């Protein structure tokens, strides 16, 4: 069986006969003739192999709307849903919108990733998010019978060159804390000695502190000015407070501005604090006063991790305090900070296996 390619206006269509009904089928293939040729070749190959299946016609834009309303809204957190919706509206619809799902090929997805990398200022991380959302949508299309396979499944996200994380060593941290506005000292001390993410820190309530056990329970996060669930299941955690932090927070409680929300770190009106303003008007000026380099607020989280590592805490404990989903994630992110232990490994192995016998030989 052979098919053909027909151009109408600025778009190409592939034309062939359904092997079951013998009816002529027209499929939109977009504005690229090469793309149309690839789609036609794939369909004709499926017909010859007996694997062809006529699928319901639906454009990517229509299916994306269906995915958002029928699937995502009931399963994805509100802030994540807004993030996904923006990706679909700003990046996926402009490229795939009018194309039928069945016409999207793996090569088309590769072209999309390459075009974003070549023609935009987006970071590899952002492009990776776009690809992940596309894969998720098309995976659901397979589950609902709109596609036989996911054309984006095997497409790799752009390689990310990870920047070496920056953190304050203990001397730099002391200098920083010595130079913060006294009103914000409890906040920055808490950030440095608990490793909380900024949103978790600003969502803390007094009821989250267990004074008897000296622990802070992470139950929520502040995202775009609204309370939300923590970033992940692992982010729901109990963080152990050093005695100095317990003492400082008890003192802070006596002078803390009243807050209907019972916040530990409210703004002057008792409402949630603006994280960007905190960074711009308190964090950065304190760094400058301390004569320190520019680092991100998140560097305080890295600083906390480095302090735990220097204290020789075990990997699983560090993972639990940071709220990472796995110890491997913690190791990948902070493994380079861990002390080198290979020096003398041969001697230690020998001692473990042959300690007494080797000593007797050496004593002769």
Coordinates of C-alpha atoms in Angstrom, one line a residue:
X1 CA 0.0 0.0 0.0
X2 CA 1.2 3.5 -0.8
X3 CA 0.1 6.8 0.4
X4 CA 0.6 10.4 -0.7
X5 CA 1.3 13.9 0.7
X6 CA -0.9 16.8 -0.2
X7 CA -0.3 20.5 0.6
X8 CA -3.2 22.7 1.4
X9 CA -2.3 26.3 2.2
X10 CA 0.7 26.3 4.5
X11 CA 0.1 22.8 5.9
X12 CA 0.8 19.3 4.6
X13 CA -1.5 16.3 4.9
X14 CA -0.8 12.6 4.5
X15 CA -3.4 10.6 2.6
X16 CA -3.8 6.8 2.7
X17 CA -6.5 4.1 3.0
X18 CA -7.5 2.5 6.3
X19 CA -6.8 -1.2 5.8
X20 CA -9.9 -2.2 7.8
X21 CA -12.5 0.1 6.3
X22 CA -10.8 0.8 3.0
X23 CA -11.8 4.4 3.5
X24 CA -9.4 7.3 2.6
X25 CA -7.8 8.9 5.6
X26 CA -6.4 12.5 5.7
X27 CA -4.1 13.4 8.5
X28 CA -2.7 16.9 9.2
X29 CA 1.1 16.8 9.5
X30 CA 2.0 20.5 10.0
X31 CA 4.0 22.8 7.9
X32 CA 7.1 20.6 7.3
X33 CA 7.1 18.3 4.2
X34 CA 9.9 16.2 5.7
X35 CA 7.8 15.7 8.8
X36 CA 4.9 14.6 6.7
X37 CA 7.1 12.2 4.8
X38 CA 8.3 10.6 8.1
X39 CA 4.7 10.3 9.4
X40 CA 3.5 8.7 6.2
X41 CA 6.5 6.2 6.2
X42 CA 5.7 5.2 9.7
X43 CA 2.0 4.6 9.1
X44 CA 2.6 2.6 5.9
X45 CA 5.1 0.5 7.8
X46 CA 2.5 -0.2 10.5
X47 CA 0.0 -1.2 7.9
X48 CA 2.4 -3.6 6.3
X49 CA 3.3 -5.1 9.6
X50 CA -0.3 -5.5 10.6
X51 CA 0.1 -3.2 13.7
X52 CA -1.9 -0.2 12.3
X53 CA -4.7 1.0 14.5
X54 CA -7.0 3.9 13.7
X55 CA -7.0 6.3 16.6
X56 CA -9.3 9.1 17.5
X57 CA -8.3 12.4 16.0
X58 CA -7.6 15.1 18.5
X59 CA -5.2 18.0 18.4
X60 CA -2.4 18.4 21.0
X61 CA -4.0 21.7 22.2
X62 CA -7.4 20.0 22.7
X63 CA -5.9 17.0 24.5
X64 CA -3.8 19.2 26.7
X65 CA -6.9 21.0 27.8
X66 CA -8.6 17.6 28.4
X67 CA -5.5 16.4 30.4
X68 CA -5.6 19.5 32.6
X69 CA -9.3 19.3 33.4
X70 CA -9.9 15.6 33.5
X71 CA -6.6 14.4 35.1
X72 CA -4.2 17.0 36.4
X73 CA -6.6 19.2 38.4
X74 CA -7.6 16.3 40.7
X75 CA -4.0 15.0 41.2
X76 CA -1.5 17.8 41.1
X77 CA -1.0 20.5 43.8
X78 CA -2.3 23.9 42.9
X79 CA 1.0 25.6 42.5
X80 CA 2.4 22.8 40.4
X81 CA -0.7 22.8 38.3
X82 CA -0.2 26.5 37.6
X83 CA 3.4 25.9 36.7
X84 CA 2.4 23.1 34.3
X85 CA -0.4 25.2 32.8
X86 CA 2.1 28.0 32.0
X87 CA 4.5 25.6 30.3
X88 CA 1.6 24.2 28.2
X89 CA 0.3 27.7 27.3
X90 CA 3.7 29.4 26.6
X91 CA 5.8 26.6 25.1
X92 CA 4.0 23.4 24.2
X93 CA 0.8 24.9 22.5
X94 CA 2.8 27.3 20.3
X95 CA 4.8 24.4 18.9
X96 CA 2.4 21.4 19.0
X97 CA -1.0 23.0 19.4
X98 CA -2.7 22.4 16.0
X99 CA -0.9 19.1 15.3
X100 CA -2.9 15.9 15.8
X101 CA -1.5 13.7 18.6
X102 CA -1.0 10.8 16.2
X103 CA 1.1 13.0 14.0
X104 CA 3.6 13.8 16.7
X105 CA 6.8 11.8 16.2
X106 CA 9.9 11.3 18.3
X107 CA 11.9 13.3 15.8
X108 CA 9.4 16.2 16.1
X109 CA 10.0 16.2 19.9
X110 CA 13.7 16.2 19.3
X111 CA 13.2 19.2 17.0
X112 CA 11.2 21.0 19.7
X113 CA 14.0 20.5 22.3
X114 CA 16.7 21.5 19.8
X115 CA 14.8 24.7 18.8
X116 CA 14.3 25.7 22.5
X117 CA 18.0 25.1 23.1
X118 CA 19.0 27.0 20.0
X119 CA 16.5 29.9 19.8
X120 CA 15.7 30.8 23.4
X121 CA 17.6 31.9 26.5
X122 CA 16.0 29.2 28.5
X123 CA 18.3 27.1 30.7
X124 CA 18.7 23.3 30.2
X125 CA 16.8 22.9 33.4
X126 CA 13.8 24.8 32.1
X127 CA 13.8 23.0 28.8
X128 CA 13.9 19.7 30.8
X129 CA 10.8 20.7 32.7
X130 CA 9.0 21.4 29.4
X131 CA 10.0 18.0 28.1
X132 CA 8.8 16.3 31.3
X133 CA 5.4 17.9 31.0
X134 CA 5.1 16.9 27.4
X135 CA 6.1 13.3 28.3
X136 CA 3.5 13.2 31.1
X137 CA 0.7 14.4 28.8
X138 CA 1.5 12.0 26.0
X139 CA 1.8 9.1 28.5
X140 CA -1.7 9.8 29.5
X141 CA -2.7 9.9 25.9
X142 CA -1.4 6.3 25.6
X143 CA -3.4 5.2 28.7
X144 CA -6.6 6.7 27.3
X145 CA -6.2 5.1 23.9
X146 CA -5.4 8.2 21.9
X147 CA -1.8 6.9 21.1
X148 CA -0.2 3.5 20.6
X149 CA 3.1 4.7 22.1
X150 CA 4.6 7.8 23.6
X151 CA 6.8 9.5 21.0
X152 CA 8.6 11.5 23.7
X153 CA 9.3 8.6 26.0
X154 CA 12.9 8.0 24.9
X155 CA 13.9 11.6 24.3
X156 CA 16.6 12.8 26.6
X157 CA 16.5 16.1 28.4
X158 CA 19.3 18.6 27.7
X159 CA 22.5 17.9 29.6
X160 CA 22.7 20.1 32.7
X161 CA 26.1 21.3 33.8
X162 CA 25.7 21.6 37.5
X163 CA 27.2 24.7 39.1
X164 CA 29.3 23.9 42.1
X165 CA 27.2 24.9 45.1
X166 CA 28.3 27.8 47.2
X167 CA 28.0 27.9 51.0
X168 CA 29.4 29.7 54.0
X169 CA 32.1 28.1 56.1
X170 CA 31.7 28.4 59.8
X171 CA 33.8 31.6 60.1
X172 CA 31.8 33.2 57.3
X173 CA 28.5 32.2 58.8
X174 CA 29.5 33.8 62.1
X175 CA 30.4 37.0 60.3
X176 CA 27.1 37.0 58.4
X177 CA 25.1 36.4 61.6
X178 CA 27.0 39.2 63.3
X179 CA 25.9 41.6 60.6
X180 CA 22.2 40.8 60.2
X181 CA 19.6 43.2 61.5
X182 CA 18.9 42.2 65.0
X183 CA 15.2 41.8 64.2
X184 CA 16.0 39.1 61.7
X185 CA 18.7 37.3 63.6
X186 CA 16.4 34.5 64.9
X187 CA 15.2 33.9 61.3
X188 CA 18.6 33.7 59.7
X189 CA 20.0 31.6 62.6
X190 CA 17.0 29.2 62.1
X191 CA 17.7 29.0 58.4
X192 CA 21.4 28.2 59.0
X193 CA 20.9 25.7 61.8
X194 CA 17.9 23.7 60.2
X195 CA 18.5 23.9 56.5
X196 CA 14.9 24.7 55.8
X197 CA 13.9 26.0 52.4
X198 CA 12.9 29.6 52.4
X199 CA 9.2 28.8 51.8
X200 CA 9.2 26.3 54.8
X201 CA 10.9 28.9 57.0
X202 CA 8.4 31.6 56.3
X203 CA 5.4 29.2 56.8
X204 CA 6.5 28.1 60.3
X205 CA 4.0 28.5 63.1
X206 CA 4.6 28.3 66.8
X207 CA 2.6 25.1 67.0
X208 CA 5.2 23.4 64.8
X209 CA 7.8 23.5 67.5
X210 CA 8.0 20.7 70.1
X211 CA 9.8 22.3 73.0
X212 CA 9.9 19.0 74.9
X213 CA 11.9 17.2 72.2
X214 CA 13.6 20.2 70.7
X215 CA 12.3 19.6 67.2
X216 CA 10.6 21.6 64.4
X217 CA 8.0 19.8 62.4
X218 CA 7.8 20.9 58.7
X219 CA 4.1 20.7 57.8
X220 CA 3.7 23.4 55.1
X221 CA 5.5 25.8 52.7
X222 CA 4.8 29.3 51.6
X223 CA 4.5 29.5 47.8
X224 CA 3.6 32.8 46.0
X225 CA 2.2 34.1 49.3
X226 CA 0.0 31.1 49.9
X227 CA 0.4 28.1 52.2
X228 CA 0.9 24.8 50.4
X229 CA 2.0 21.3 51.2
X230 CA 5.8 20.7 51.5
X231 CA 7.7 20.1 48.3
X232 CA 7.5 16.3 48.6
X233 CA 6.5 13.5 51.0
X234 CA 10.1 13.4 52.3
X235 CA 9.9 17.2 53.0
X236 CA 7.4 16.4 55.8
X237 CA 10.0 16.0 58.5
X238 CA 11.1 16.7 62.0
X239 CA 14.3 18.8 62.3
X240 CA 16.4 18.6 65.5
X241 CA 17.3 22.0 66.9
X242 CA 20.6 22.7 68.5
X243 CA 20.2 24.1 72.1
X244 CA 21.4 27.5 71.0
X245 CA 18.5 27.7 68.6
X246 CA 16.0 26.5 71.2
X247 CA 17.2 29.3 73.5
X248 CA 17.0 31.9 70.7
X249 CA 13.5 31.0 69.6
X250 CA 12.2 31.0 73.2
X251 CA 13.6 34.6 73.5
X252 CA 12.2 35.5 70.1
X253 CA 8.7 34.3 71.1
X254 CA 8.5 37.0 73.8
X255 CA 9.1 39.8 71.3
X256 CA 7.6 38.3 68.1
X257 CA 4.9 40.6 66.5
X258 CA 1.4 39.3 67.1
X259 CA 0.1 37.2 64.3
X260 CA -3.4 35.8 63.7
X261 CA -1.7 33.1 61.7
X262 CA 0.6 32.3 64.7
X263 CA 3.6 32.7 62.5
X264 CA 7.1 32.5 63.9
X265 CA 8.5 34.9 61.4
X266 CA 5.6 37.3 60.3
X267 CA 6.0 40.7 58.8
X268 CA 5.4 43.8 60.8
X269 CA 1.6 43.5 60.3
X270 CA 1.5 39.9 61.4
X271 CA 1.0 38.5 57.9
X272 CA 3.3 36.3 55.8
X273 CA 6.6 37.8 54.9
X274 CA 7.6 38.4 51.3
X275 CA 10.6 36.2 50.6
X276 CA 12.0 38.3 47.8
X277 CA 11.9 41.4 50.0
X278 CA 13.6 39.4 52.7
X279 CA 16.4 38.5 50.3
X280 CA 16.8 41.9 48.8
X281 CA 16.5 44.1 51.9
X282 CA 17.9 41.9 54.6
X283 CA 20.0 39.0 53.3
X284 CA 22.0 40.8 50.7
X285 CA 22.8 43.9 52.8
X286 CA 24.0 41.6 55.6
X287 CA 26.4 39.9 53.2
X288 CA 27.8 43.2 52.1
X289 CA 28.2 44.5 55.7
X290 CA 30.1 41.2 56.5
X291 CA 32.3 41.7 53.5
X292 CA 31.2 38.4 52.0
X293 CA 30.7 37.4 48.4
X294 CA 27.2 37.2 46.9
X295 CA 25.5 33.9 47.6
X296 CA 21.8 32.8 47.3
X297 CA 19.5 32.4 50.2
X298 CA 19.5 28.7 49.4
X299 CA 23.2 28.7 50.3
X300 CA 22.2 28.7 53.9
X301 CA 20.7 25.3 53.3
X302 CA 23.9 24.2 51.7
X303 CA 25.7 25.7 54.7
X304 CA 23.6 23.6 57.1
X305 CA 24.4 20.4 55.1
X306 CA 28.2 21.2 55.2
X307 CA 28.0 21.7 59.0
X308 CA 26.3 18.3 59.5
X309 CA 29.0 16.7 57.3
X310 CA 31.8 18.4 59.2
X311 CA 30.2 17.1 62.4
X312 CA 30.5 13.5 60.9
X313 CA 26.8 12.9 61.0
X314 CA 25.7 9.8 59.0
X315 CA 24.3 10.1 55.5
X316 CA 20.8 8.9 56.4
X317 CA 20.5 11.5 59.2
X318 CA 21.6 14.2 56.8
X319 CA 19.0 13.1 54.3
X320 CA 16.2 13.1 56.8
X321 CA 17.1 16.6 58.1
X322 CA 17.2 18.0 54.6
X323 CA 14.0 16.3 53.5
X324 CA 15.6 14.6 50.5
X325 CA 13.7 11.7 48.9
X326 CA 16.7 9.4 49.0
X327 CA 20.2 9.1 50.4
X328 CA 21.5 8.9 46.9
X329 CA 20.2 12.4 46.2
X330 CA 22.0 13.7 49.3
X331 CA 25.2 11.9 48.2
X332 CA 25.0 13.2 44.7
X333 CA 24.5 16.8 45.9
X334 CA 26.9 16.9 48.8
X335 CA 29.2 13.9 48.4
X336 CA 32.1 16.1 47.3
X337 CA 32.0 17.8 50.7
X338 CA 32.4 14.6 52.6
X339 CA 35.9 13.9 54.0
X340 CA 38.1 11.7 52.0
X341 CA 38.4 8.3 53.7
X342 CA 40.4 6.3 51.2
X343 CA 43.7 7.3 52.8
X344 CA 44.9 4.3 54.8
X345 CA 42.1 2.0 53.5
X346 CA 44.6 -0.8 52.8
X347 CA 46.0 -0.7 56.3
X348 CA 42.6 -0.7 57.8
X349 CA 41.5 -3.7 55.8
X350 CA 44.6 -5.5 56.8
X351 CA 44.0 -4.7 60.4
X352 CA 40.5 -6.0 60.2
X353 CA 41.4 -9.3 58.6
X354 CA 44.8 -10.1 59.9
X355 CA 45.5 -7.7 62.8
X356 CA 46.8 -10.1 65.4
X357 CA 48.8 -12.4 63.0
X358 CA 50.4 -9.5 61.2
X359 CA 51.5 -7.9 64.5
X360 CA 53.1 -11.2 65.7
X361 CA 55.0 -11.4 62.4
X362 CA 56.2 -7.8 62.7
X363 CA 57.3 -8.3 66.3
X364 CA 59.6 -11.2 65.4

